[in-house]
mmCIF file of C-alpha atoms in Angstrom:
data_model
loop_
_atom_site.group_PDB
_atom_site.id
_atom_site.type_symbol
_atom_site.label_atom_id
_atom_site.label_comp_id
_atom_site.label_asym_id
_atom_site.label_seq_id
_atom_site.Cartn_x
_atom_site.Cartn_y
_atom_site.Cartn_z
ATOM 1 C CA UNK A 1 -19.195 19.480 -7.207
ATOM 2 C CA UNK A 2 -19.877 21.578 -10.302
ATOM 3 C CA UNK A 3 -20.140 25.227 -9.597
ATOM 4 C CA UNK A 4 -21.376 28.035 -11.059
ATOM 5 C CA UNK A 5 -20.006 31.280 -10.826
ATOM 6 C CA UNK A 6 -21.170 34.907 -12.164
ATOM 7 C CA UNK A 7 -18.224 36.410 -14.542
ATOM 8 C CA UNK A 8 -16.869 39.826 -13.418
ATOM 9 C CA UNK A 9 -15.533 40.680 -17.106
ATOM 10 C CA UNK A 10 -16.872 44.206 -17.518
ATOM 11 C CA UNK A 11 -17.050 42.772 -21.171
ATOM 12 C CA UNK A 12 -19.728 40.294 -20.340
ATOM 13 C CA UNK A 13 -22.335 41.830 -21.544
ATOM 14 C CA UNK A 14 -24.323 38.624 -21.306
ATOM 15 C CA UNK A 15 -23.731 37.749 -17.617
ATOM 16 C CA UNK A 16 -22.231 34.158 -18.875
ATOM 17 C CA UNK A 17 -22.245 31.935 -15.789
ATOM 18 C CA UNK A 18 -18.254 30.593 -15.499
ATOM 19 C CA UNK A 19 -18.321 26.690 -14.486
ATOM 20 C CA UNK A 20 -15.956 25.136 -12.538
ATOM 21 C CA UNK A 21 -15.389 21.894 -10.146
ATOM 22 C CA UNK A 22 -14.825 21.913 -6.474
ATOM 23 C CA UNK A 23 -12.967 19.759 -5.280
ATOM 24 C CA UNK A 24 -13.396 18.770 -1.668
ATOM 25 C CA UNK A 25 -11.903 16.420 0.788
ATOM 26 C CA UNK A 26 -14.235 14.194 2.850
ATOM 27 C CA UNK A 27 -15.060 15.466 6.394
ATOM 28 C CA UNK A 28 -13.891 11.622 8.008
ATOM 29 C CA UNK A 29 -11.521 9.555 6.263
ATOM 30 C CA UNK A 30 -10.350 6.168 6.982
ATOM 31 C CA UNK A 31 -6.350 6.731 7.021
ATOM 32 C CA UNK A 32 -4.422 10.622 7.085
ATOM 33 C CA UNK A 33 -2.758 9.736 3.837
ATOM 34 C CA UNK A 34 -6.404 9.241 2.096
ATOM 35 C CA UNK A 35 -7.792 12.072 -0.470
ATOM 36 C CA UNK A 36 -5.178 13.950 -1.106
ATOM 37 C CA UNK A 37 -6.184 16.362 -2.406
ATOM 38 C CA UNK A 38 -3.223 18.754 -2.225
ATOM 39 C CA UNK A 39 -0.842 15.876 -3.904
ATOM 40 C CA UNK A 40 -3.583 16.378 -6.990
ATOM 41 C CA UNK A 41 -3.405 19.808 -6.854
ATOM 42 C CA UNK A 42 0.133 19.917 -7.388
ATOM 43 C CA UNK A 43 0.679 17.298 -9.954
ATOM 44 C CA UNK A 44 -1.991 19.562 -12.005
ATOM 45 C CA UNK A 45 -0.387 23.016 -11.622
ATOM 46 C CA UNK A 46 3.073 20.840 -12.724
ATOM 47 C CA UNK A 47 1.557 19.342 -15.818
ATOM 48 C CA UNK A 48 0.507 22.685 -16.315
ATOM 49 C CA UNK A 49 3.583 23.603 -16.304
ATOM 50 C CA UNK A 50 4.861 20.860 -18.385
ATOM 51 C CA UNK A 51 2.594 21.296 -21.366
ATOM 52 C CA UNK A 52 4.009 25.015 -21.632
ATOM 53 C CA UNK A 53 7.652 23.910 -21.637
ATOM 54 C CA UNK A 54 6.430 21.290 -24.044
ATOM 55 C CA UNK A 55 3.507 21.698 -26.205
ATOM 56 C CA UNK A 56 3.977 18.572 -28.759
ATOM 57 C CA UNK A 57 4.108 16.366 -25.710
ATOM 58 C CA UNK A 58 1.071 17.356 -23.748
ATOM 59 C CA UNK A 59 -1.028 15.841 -20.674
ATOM 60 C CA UNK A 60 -4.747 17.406 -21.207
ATOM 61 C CA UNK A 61 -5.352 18.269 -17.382
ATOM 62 C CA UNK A 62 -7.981 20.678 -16.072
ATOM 63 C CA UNK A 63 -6.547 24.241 -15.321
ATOM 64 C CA UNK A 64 -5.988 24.321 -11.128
ATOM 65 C CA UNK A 65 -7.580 27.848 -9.871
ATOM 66 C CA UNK A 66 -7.216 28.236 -6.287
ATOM 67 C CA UNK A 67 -6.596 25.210 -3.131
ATOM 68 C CA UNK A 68 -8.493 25.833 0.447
ATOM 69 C CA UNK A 69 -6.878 25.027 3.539
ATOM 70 C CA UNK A 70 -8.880 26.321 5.489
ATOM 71 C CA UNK A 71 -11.197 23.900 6.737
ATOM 72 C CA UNK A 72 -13.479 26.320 8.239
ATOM 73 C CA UNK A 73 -14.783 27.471 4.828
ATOM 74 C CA UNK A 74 -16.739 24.167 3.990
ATOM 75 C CA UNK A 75 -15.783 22.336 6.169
ATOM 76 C CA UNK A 76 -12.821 20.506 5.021
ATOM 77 C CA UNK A 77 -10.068 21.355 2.609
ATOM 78 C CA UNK A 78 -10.952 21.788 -0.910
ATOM 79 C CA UNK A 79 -9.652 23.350 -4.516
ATOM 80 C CA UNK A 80 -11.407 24.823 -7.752
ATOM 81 C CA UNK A 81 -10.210 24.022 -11.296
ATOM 82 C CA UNK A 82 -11.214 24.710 -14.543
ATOM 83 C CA UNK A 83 -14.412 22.648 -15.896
ATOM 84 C CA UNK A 84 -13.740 20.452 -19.057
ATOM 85 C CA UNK A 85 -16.883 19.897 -21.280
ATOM 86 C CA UNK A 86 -16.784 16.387 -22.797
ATOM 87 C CA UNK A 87 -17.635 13.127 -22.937
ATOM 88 C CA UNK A 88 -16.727 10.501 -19.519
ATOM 89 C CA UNK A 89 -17.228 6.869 -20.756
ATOM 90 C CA UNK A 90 -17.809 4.398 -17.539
ATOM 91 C CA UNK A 91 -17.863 1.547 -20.740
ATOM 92 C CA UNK A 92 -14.602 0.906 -22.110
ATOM 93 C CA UNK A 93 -16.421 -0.241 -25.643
ATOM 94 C CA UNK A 94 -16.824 3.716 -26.130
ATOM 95 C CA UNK A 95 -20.459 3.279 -27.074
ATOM 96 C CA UNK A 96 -21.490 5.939 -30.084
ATOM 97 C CA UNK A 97 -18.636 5.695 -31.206
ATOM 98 C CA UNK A 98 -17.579 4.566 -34.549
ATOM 99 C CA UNK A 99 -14.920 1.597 -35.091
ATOM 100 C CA UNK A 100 -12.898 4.281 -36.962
ATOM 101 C CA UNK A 101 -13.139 6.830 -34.093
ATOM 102 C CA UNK A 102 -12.590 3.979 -31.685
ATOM 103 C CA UNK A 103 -9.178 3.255 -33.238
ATOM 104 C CA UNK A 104 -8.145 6.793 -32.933
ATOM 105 C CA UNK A 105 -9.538 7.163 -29.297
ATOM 106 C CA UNK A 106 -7.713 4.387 -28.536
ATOM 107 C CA UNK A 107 -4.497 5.703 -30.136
ATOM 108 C CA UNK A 108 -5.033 9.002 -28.426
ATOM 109 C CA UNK A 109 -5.166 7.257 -24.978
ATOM 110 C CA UNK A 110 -2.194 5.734 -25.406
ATOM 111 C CA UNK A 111 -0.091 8.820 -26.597
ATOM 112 C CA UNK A 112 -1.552 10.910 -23.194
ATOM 113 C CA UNK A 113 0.136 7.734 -21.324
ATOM 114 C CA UNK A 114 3.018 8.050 -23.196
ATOM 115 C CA UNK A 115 3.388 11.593 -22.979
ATOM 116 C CA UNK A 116 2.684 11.437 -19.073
ATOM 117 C CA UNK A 117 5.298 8.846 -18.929
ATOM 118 C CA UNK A 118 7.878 11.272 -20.434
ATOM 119 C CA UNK A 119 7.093 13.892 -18.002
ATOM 120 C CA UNK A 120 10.293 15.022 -16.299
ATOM 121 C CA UNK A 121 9.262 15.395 -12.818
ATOM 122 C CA UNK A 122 12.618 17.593 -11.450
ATOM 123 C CA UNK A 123 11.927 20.000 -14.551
ATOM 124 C CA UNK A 124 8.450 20.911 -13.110
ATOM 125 C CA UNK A 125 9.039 20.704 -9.240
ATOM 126 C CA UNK A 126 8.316 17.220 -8.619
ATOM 127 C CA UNK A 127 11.532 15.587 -7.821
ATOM 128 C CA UNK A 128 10.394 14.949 -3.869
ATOM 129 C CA UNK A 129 6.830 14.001 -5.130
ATOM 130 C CA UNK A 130 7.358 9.972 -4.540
ATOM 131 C CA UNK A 131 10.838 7.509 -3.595
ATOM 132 C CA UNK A 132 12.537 6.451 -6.978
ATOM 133 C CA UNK A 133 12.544 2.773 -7.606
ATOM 134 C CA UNK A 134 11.511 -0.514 -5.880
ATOM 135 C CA UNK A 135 7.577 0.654 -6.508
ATOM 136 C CA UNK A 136 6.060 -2.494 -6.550
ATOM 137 C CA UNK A 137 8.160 -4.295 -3.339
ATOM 138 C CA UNK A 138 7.396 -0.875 -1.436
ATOM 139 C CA UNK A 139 3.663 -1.398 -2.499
ATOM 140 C CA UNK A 140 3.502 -5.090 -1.385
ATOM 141 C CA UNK A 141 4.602 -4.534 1.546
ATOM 142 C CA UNK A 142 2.323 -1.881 2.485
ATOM 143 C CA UNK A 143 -0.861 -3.615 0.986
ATOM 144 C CA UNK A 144 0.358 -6.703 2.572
ATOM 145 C CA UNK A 145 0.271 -5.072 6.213
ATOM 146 C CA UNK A 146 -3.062 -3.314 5.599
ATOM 147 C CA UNK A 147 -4.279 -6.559 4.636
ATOM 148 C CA UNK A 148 -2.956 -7.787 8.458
ATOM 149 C CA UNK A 149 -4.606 -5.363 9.709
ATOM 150 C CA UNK A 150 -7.894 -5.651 8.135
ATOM 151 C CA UNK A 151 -7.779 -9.458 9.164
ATOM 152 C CA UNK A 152 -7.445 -8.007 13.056
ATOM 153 C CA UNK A 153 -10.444 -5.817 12.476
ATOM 154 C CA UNK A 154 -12.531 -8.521 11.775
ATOM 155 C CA UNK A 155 -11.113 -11.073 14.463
ATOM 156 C CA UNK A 156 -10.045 -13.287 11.649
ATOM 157 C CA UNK A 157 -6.592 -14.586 10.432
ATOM 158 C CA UNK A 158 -4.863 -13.694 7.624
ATOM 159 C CA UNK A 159 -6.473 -14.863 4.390
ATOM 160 C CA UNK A 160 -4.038 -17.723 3.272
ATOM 161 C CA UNK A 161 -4.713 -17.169 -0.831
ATOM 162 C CA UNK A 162 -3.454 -13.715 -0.095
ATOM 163 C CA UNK A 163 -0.448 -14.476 2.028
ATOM 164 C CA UNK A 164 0.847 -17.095 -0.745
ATOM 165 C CA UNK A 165 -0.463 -14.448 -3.888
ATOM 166 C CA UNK A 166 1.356 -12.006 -2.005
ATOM 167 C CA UNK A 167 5.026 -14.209 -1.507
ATOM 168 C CA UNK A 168 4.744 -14.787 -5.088
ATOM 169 C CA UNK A 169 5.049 -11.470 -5.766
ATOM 170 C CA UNK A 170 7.212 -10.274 -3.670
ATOM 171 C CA UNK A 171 9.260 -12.511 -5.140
ATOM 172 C CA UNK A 172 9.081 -11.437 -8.740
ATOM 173 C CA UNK A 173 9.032 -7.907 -7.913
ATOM 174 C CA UNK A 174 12.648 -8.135 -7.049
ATOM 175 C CA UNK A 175 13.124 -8.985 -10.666
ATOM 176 C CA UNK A 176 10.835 -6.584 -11.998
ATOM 177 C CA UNK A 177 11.322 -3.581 -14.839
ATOM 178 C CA UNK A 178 11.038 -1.358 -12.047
ATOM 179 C CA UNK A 179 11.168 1.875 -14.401
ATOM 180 C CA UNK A 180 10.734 5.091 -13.211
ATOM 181 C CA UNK A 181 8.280 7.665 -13.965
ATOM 182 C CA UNK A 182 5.533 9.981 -13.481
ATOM 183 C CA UNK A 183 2.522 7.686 -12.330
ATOM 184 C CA UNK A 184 -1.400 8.574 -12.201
ATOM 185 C CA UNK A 185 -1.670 5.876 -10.539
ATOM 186 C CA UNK A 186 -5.427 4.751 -11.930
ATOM 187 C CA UNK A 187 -5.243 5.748 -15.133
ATOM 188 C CA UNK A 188 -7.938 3.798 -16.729
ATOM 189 C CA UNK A 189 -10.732 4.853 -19.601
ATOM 190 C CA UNK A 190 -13.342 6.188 -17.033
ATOM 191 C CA UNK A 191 -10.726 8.829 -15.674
ATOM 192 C CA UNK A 192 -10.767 10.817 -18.816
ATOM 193 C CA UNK A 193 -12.821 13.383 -20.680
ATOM 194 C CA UNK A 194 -13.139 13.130 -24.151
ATOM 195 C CA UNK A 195 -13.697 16.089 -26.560
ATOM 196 C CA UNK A 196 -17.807 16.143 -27.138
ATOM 197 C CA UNK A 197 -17.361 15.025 -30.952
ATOM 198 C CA UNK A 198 -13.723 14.201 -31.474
ATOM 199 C CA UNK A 199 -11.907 11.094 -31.081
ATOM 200 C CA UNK A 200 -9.507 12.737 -28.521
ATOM 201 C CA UNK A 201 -8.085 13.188 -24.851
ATOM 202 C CA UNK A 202 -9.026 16.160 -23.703
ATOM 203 C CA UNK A 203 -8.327 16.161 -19.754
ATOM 204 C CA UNK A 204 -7.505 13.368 -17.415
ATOM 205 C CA UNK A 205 -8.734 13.231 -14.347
ATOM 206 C CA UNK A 206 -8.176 11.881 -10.785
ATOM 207 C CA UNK A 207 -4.664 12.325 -9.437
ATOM 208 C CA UNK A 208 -5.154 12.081 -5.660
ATOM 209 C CA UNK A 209 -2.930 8.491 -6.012
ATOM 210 C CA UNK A 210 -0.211 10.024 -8.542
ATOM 211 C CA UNK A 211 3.176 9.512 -7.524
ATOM 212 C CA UNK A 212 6.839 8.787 -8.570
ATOM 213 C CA UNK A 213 6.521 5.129 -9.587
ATOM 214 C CA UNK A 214 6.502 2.387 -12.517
ATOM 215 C CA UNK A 215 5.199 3.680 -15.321
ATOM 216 C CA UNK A 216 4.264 -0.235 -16.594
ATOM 217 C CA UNK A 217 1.730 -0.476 -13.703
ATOM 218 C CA UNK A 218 -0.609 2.344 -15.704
ATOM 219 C CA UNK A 219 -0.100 0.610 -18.588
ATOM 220 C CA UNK A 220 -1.525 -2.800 -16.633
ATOM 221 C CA UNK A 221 -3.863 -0.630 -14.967
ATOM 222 C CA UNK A 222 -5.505 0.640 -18.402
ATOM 223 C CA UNK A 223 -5.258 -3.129 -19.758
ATOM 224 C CA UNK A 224 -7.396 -4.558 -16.699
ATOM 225 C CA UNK A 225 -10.646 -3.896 -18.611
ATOM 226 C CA UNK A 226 -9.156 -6.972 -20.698
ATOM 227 C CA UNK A 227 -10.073 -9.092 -17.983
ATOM 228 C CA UNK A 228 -13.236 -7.503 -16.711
ATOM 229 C CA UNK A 229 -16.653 -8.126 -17.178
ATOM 230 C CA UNK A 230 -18.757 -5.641 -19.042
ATOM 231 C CA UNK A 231 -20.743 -2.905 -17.700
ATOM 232 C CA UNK A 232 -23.893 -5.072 -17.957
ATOM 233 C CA UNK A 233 -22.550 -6.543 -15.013
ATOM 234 C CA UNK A 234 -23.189 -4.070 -13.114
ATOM 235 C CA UNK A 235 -20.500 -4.274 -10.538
ATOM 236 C CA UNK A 236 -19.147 -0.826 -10.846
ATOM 237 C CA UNK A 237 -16.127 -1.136 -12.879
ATOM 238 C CA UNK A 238 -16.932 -2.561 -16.787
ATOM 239 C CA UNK A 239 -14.494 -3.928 -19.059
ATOM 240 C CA UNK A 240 -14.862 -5.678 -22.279
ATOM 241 C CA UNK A 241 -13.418 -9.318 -21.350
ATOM 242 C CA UNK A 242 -15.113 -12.135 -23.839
ATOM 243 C CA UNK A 243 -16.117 -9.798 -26.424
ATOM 244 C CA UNK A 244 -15.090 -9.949 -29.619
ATOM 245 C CA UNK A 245 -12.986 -6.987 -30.519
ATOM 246 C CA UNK A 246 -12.735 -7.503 -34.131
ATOM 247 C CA UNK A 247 -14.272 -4.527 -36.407
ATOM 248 C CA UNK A 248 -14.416 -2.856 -33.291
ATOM 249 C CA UNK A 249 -11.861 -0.463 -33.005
ATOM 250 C CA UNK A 250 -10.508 -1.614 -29.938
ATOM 251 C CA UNK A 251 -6.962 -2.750 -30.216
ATOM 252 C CA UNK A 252 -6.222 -6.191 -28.282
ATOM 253 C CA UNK A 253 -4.265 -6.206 -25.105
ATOM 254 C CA UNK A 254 -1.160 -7.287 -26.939
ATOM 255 C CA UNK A 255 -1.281 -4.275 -29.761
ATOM 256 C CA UNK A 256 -2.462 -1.576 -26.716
ATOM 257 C CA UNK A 257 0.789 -2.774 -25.153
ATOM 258 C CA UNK A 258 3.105 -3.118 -28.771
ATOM 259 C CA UNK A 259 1.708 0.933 -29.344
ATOM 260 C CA UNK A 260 2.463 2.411 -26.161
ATOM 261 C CA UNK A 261 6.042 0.728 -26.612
ATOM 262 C CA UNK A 262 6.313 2.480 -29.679
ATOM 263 C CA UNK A 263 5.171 5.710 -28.301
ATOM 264 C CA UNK A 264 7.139 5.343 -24.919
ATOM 265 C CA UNK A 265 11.155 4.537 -26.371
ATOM 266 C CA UNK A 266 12.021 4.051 -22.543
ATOM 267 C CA UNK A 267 9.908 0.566 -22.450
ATOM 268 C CA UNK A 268 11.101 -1.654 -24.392
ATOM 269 C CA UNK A 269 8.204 -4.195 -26.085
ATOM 270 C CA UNK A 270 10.008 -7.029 -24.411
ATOM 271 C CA UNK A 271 9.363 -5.926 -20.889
ATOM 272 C CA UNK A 272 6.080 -4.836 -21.699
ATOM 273 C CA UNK A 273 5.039 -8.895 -22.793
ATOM 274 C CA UNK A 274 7.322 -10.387 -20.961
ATOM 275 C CA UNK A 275 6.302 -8.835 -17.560
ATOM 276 C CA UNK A 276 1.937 -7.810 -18.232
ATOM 277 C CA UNK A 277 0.952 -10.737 -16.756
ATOM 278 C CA UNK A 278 3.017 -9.940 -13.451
ATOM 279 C CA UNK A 279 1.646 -6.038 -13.101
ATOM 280 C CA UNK A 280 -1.785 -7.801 -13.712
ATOM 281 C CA UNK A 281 -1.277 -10.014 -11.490
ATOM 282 C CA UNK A 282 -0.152 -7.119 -8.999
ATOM 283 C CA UNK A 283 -3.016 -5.232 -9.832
ATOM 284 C CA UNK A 284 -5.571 -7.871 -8.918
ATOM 285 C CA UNK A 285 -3.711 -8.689 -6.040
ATOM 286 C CA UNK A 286 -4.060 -4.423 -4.787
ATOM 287 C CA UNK A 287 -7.741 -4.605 -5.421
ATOM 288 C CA UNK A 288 -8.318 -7.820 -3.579
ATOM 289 C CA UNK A 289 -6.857 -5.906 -0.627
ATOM 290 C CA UNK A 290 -9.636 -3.521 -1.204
ATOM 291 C CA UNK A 291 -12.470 -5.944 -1.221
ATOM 292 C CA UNK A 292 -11.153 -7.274 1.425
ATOM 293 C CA UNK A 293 -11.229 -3.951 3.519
ATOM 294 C CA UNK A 294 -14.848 -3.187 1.799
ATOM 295 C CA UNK A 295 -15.268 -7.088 3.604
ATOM 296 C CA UNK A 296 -14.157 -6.099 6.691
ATOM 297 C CA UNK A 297 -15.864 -2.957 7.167
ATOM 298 C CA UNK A 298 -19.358 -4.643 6.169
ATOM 299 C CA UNK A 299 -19.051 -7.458 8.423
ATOM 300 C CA UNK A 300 -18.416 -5.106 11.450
ATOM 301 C CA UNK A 301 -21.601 -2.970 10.550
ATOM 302 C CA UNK A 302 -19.235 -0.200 8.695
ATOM 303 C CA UNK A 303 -20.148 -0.613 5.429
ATOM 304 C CA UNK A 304 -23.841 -1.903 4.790
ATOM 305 C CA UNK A 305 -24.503 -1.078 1.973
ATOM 306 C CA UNK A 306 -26.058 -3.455 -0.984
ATOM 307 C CA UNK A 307 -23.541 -3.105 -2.643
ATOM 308 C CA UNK A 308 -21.013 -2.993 -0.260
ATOM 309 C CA UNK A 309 -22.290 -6.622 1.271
ATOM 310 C CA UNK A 310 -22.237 -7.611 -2.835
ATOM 311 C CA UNK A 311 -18.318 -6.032 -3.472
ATOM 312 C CA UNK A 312 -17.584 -7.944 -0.475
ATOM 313 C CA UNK A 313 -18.762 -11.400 -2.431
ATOM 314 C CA UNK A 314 -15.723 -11.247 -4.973
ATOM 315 C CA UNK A 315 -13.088 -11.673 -3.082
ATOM 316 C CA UNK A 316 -12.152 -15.051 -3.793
ATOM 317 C CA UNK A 317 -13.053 -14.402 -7.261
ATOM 318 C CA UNK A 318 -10.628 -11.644 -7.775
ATOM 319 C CA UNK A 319 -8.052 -13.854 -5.778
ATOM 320 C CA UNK A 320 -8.278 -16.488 -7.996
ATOM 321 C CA UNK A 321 -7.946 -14.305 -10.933
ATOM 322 C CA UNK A 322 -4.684 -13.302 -9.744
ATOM 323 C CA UNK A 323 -3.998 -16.786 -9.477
ATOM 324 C CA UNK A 324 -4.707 -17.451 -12.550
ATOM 325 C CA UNK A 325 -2.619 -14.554 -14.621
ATOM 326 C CA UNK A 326 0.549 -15.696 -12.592
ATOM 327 C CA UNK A 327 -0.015 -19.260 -13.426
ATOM 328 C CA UNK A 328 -0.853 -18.681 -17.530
ATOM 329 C CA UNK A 329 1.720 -15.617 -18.007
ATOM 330 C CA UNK A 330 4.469 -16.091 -15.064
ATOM 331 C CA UNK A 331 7.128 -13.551 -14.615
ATOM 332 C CA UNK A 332 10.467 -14.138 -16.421
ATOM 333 C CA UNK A 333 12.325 -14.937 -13.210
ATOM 334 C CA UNK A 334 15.924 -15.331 -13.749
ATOM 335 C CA UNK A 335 17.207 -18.633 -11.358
ATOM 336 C CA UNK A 336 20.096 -16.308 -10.049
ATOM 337 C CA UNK A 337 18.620 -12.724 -9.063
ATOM 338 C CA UNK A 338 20.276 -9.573 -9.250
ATOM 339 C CA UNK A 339 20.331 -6.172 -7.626
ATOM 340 C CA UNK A 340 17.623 -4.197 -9.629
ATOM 341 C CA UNK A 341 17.803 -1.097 -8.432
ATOM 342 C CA UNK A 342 21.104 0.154 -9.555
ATOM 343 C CA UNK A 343 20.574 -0.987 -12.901
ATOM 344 C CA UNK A 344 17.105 0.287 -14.068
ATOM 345 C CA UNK A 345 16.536 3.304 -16.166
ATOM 346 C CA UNK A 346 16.252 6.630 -14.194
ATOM 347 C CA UNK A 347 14.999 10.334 -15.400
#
């Protein structure tokens, strides 16, 4: 919600209006962990932090005022933060934009990943904020048991193209990067505020699934709109798959990867090729699990929505796009695996 509120500066002599967003949880939500909205409070008041500690290597975040616990006050728990004037862009092509100020978005984007990346978390008060390594396995696991579930709900059995996605994964994962890092956790173009003229970052946005975790799966997270349709689609989340990018602005998935390697000395531009396709792949295979759940929920009378019954309809199109990334850009499996997580890179 965007609120305004009545300025008690004795030097207002114009009775300016203050803006800021409220933040609230919903009243019913489908699992305890869900919204949490105290998790995003505290990663903000820590990048806070972080930018004053460091000032060349800032995250733009909105300024966290004050967080609600008491659910008797609205109704549920809720925070205020600062209000960031700018530009939100639900198209990834950045439309008014020029292909100059594209190119420098673009660049900026990637340095706020970077710089988010580089965050130490025990230097701002987020060394308990999420387990360190194995991010992906843990993951799997869990989506792979809500997936069970969801099956149950609808007195089905398990989806077979998600069991065998899944075992393929679970499988690579154990090879995996497996960095660790600061994670938004959906860091993608429509979670960020622009400046209103300039090509720049000036806030990101949406931290309720920010945790400790591998900082490649942002990166594969921002690169999805790669393989997305585009907003004429209409299906909620545009990306700019089969257009032509040249003269645009827009870097190709391959340089948006090379660039954040450059910016991000902890990833080397080997990892970053070598394993996209898997943390793709992995990110498909999460949102499948949703659709699935959006499936479920419609076909027991949960969810009707149009759109709802029509989000339900891609499954086995999303499936079969995970498929198809681990089949044309497999993980680099070694034949004889290793322990991984004594040998990654910590903080």
């Amino acid at each position: 919600y965007l609120i305004s509120i009545k300025s008690n500066n004795e030097n207002n002599e114009n009775d300016d209006l203050v803006k800021m967003v409220l933040r609230k949880k919903p009243q019913k939500v489908a699992h305890a962990s869900a919204h949490a909205l105290h998790r995003e409070f505290r990663v903000l008041k820590a990048l806070q932090h972080h930018n004053r500690l460091h000032p060349t290597r800032k995250v733009p975040v909105p300024k966290p005022i004050s967080y609600c616990r008491d659910k008797n006050v609205l109704g549920a728990e809720f925070y205020l933060m600062e209000y960031v004037e700018g530009r939100i862009f639900t198209d990834p092509c950045l439309p008014g934009m020029t292909p100059q100020q594209r190119a420098k978005a673009y660049q900026n984007v990637l340095i706020t990943l970077a710089n988010l990346h580089m965050v130490n978390p025990s230097e701002v008060g987020l060394e308990n904020y999420g387990r360190a390594g194995n991010y992906v396995k843990r993951q799997l696991a869990r989506l792979l048991a809500v997936s069970h579930k969801q099956s149950q709900l609808s007195g089905s059995q398990p989806v077979p193209e998600i069991e065998a996605v899944a075992k393929q994964l679970q499988d690579a994962a154990l090879q995996c990067p497996d960095q660790v890092s600061l994670l938004h956790g959906d860091f993608k173009v429509d979670n960020l505020v622009f400046h209103p003229t300039n090509p720049q970052v000036i806030a990101v946005l949406d931290w309720e699934l920010s945790t400790i975790g591998d900082p490649l799966c942002d990166l594969a997270n921002l690169s999805m709109m790669y393989l997305m349709p585009g907003i004429e689609k209409g299906l909620g989340v545009a990306g700019i798959a089969g257009k032509d990018l040249s003269n645009t602005g827009i870097p190709s998935r391959q340089a948006l990867a090379q660039h954040y390697c450059e910016l991000n000395s902890k990833i080397s531009q080997k990892q970053a090729m070598e394993w996209g396709g898997f943390y793709l792949a992995f990110l498909f295979f999460k949102n499948s699990v949703i659709i699935q759940g959006v499936a479920q929920r419609a076909k027991t009378g949960v969810a009707s929505s149009a759109m709802a019954n029509r989000v339900a309809t891609l499954l086995p199109v999303v499936i079969s796009m995970t498929q198809t990334i681990l089949k044309e850009t497999p993980p680099p499996m070694s034949t004889t695996p290793t322990a991984t997580a004594e040998n990654k890179s910590r903080l």
